[in-house]
Amino acid sequence: MAMYIVLVGPPGAGKGTQAQIVSETLCIPHISSGVIFRENLDNQTELGKLARSFLEHGELVPDDLTIAMIRERLSRPDCKDGALLDGFPRTTDQAEALAVIMNELYDRQVDAVPFIHVHVNALIERMTGRLTCKAGGHVFHEKHNPPKLAGICDYDGSELYQREDDKEETVRHRIHVYFDQTAPLIEYYKDAGKLIEIDGNKSIEEVSADILSALNIGV
Ligand code: ADP
Ligand code: ADP
């Protein structure tokens, strides 16, 4: 059964980590707006040049650029049987644009929106200890989820690095941006009857099990 899922939550809540597990279980593509932006930065594309300073300062990239990027990604054939969006939408305007895109491309709407919530202090600790892989955007944590070999991604053997925007000062700013611009999405999806609240303070395995069972998927 095709399933379109949007993961929401503050930066550092575990969206990328859970998206990786849930998308593999459901055999649907994992679409992370942050990963796509960082690929564009690395490849110095036109989009990358336009987005760079927003990422560096922990600000949101303007909606028009972000929405066009996601529309293009969702229109690819691998999304015709479902997709898991991670990091998009991040504003109610983006959510409204997503509804239009879903309608135009697939004549349907998003099925479910797991909202992963985590205490603010834990968010800071999770982001400042995050290790990100250069090739595929896989994530680890120096304490909570260390790679098998220090500095090397378990999945693709590429190098792990600390994202520039995971320094504490930018992390604090991104949390502020989240409460200011992204938190209203929670009400938006609650009103639409799509929101599923998930306690993200538990272990990675427990959070995955909670998301899958909330989606009615036995493992
Ligand atoms: P997001 O995509 O929401 O920003 P990530 O999935 O990148 O979050 O996770 C942020 C950091 O927290 C990573 O270093 C990850 O390994 C770690 N992490 C994710 N989930 C948990 C968890 N349940 N408990 C402890 N650490 C976690
Ligand atoms: P996090 O792990 O904190 O959830 P992401 O990797 O999702 O971070 O995003 C990193 C940065 O990419 C954001 O701080 C922002 O600059 C940009 N970005 C990602 N998704 C969006 C979006 N939907 N709208 C605007 N900017 C975005």
PDB file of C-alpha atoms in Angstrom, residues 33-41 47-48 50-62 66 163-166 170 173-174:
ATOM      1  CA  SER A  33      15.331  18.580   2.475  1.00  0.00           C
ATOM      2  CA  GLY A  34      18.468  19.213   4.561  1.00  0.00           C
ATOM      3  CA  VAL A  35      20.398  16.426   2.778  1.00  0.00           C
ATOM      4  CA  ILE A  36      19.328  17.738  -0.652  1.00  0.00           C
ATOM      5  CA  PHE A  37      20.398  21.277   0.278  1.00  0.00           C
ATOM      6  CA  ARG A  38      23.801  20.044   1.528  1.00  0.00           C
ATOM      7  CA  GLU A  39      24.310  18.030  -1.688  1.00  0.00           C
ATOM      8  CA  ASN A  40      23.597  21.190  -3.680  1.00  0.00           C
ATOM      9  CA  LEU A  41      26.075  23.132  -1.529  1.00  0.00           C
ATOM     10  CA  LEU A  47      20.438  26.267  -5.755  1.00  0.00           C
ATOM     11  CA  GLY A  48      23.401  25.541  -3.492  1.00  0.00           C
ATOM     12  CA  LEU A  50      21.394  30.598  -3.208  1.00  0.00           C
ATOM     13  CA  ALA A  51      20.850  28.413  -0.119  1.00  0.00           C
ATOM     14  CA  ARG A  52      24.342  28.539   1.420  1.00  0.00           C
ATOM     15  CA  SER A  53      24.099  31.557   3.696  1.00  0.00           C
ATOM     16  CA  PHE A  54      20.700  30.444   5.050  1.00  0.00           C
ATOM     17  CA  LEU A  55      22.094  27.056   6.053  1.00  0.00           C
ATOM     18  CA  GLU A  56      25.226  28.564   7.548  1.00  0.00           C
ATOM     19  CA  HIS A  57      23.202  30.934   9.731  1.00  0.00           C
ATOM     20  CA  GLY A  58      20.568  28.368  10.726  1.00  0.00           C
ATOM     21  CA  GLU A  59      17.818  30.301   8.924  1.00  0.00           C
ATOM     22  CA  LEU A  60      15.157  28.738   6.735  1.00  0.00           C
ATOM     23  CA  VAL A  61      15.791  28.811   2.997  1.00  0.00           C
ATOM     24  CA  PRO A  62      13.005  30.876   1.334  1.00  0.00           C
ATOM     25  CA  THR A  66      12.462  24.951  -1.084  1.00  0.00           C
ATOM     26  CA  ARG A 163      28.063  19.946  10.393  1.00  0.00           C
ATOM     27  CA  GLU A 164      29.012  23.619  10.556  1.00  0.00           C
ATOM     28  CA  ASP A 165      25.480  24.453  11.754  1.00  0.00           C
ATOM     29  CA  ASP A 166      25.748  21.893  14.594  1.00  0.00           C
ATOM     30  CA  THR A 170      23.800  27.977  15.582  1.00  0.00           C
ATOM     31  CA  HIS A 173      19.331  29.739  16.907  1.00  0.00           C
ATOM     32  CA  ARG A 174      17.831  26.851  14.899  1.00  0.00           C
TER      33      ARG A 174
END
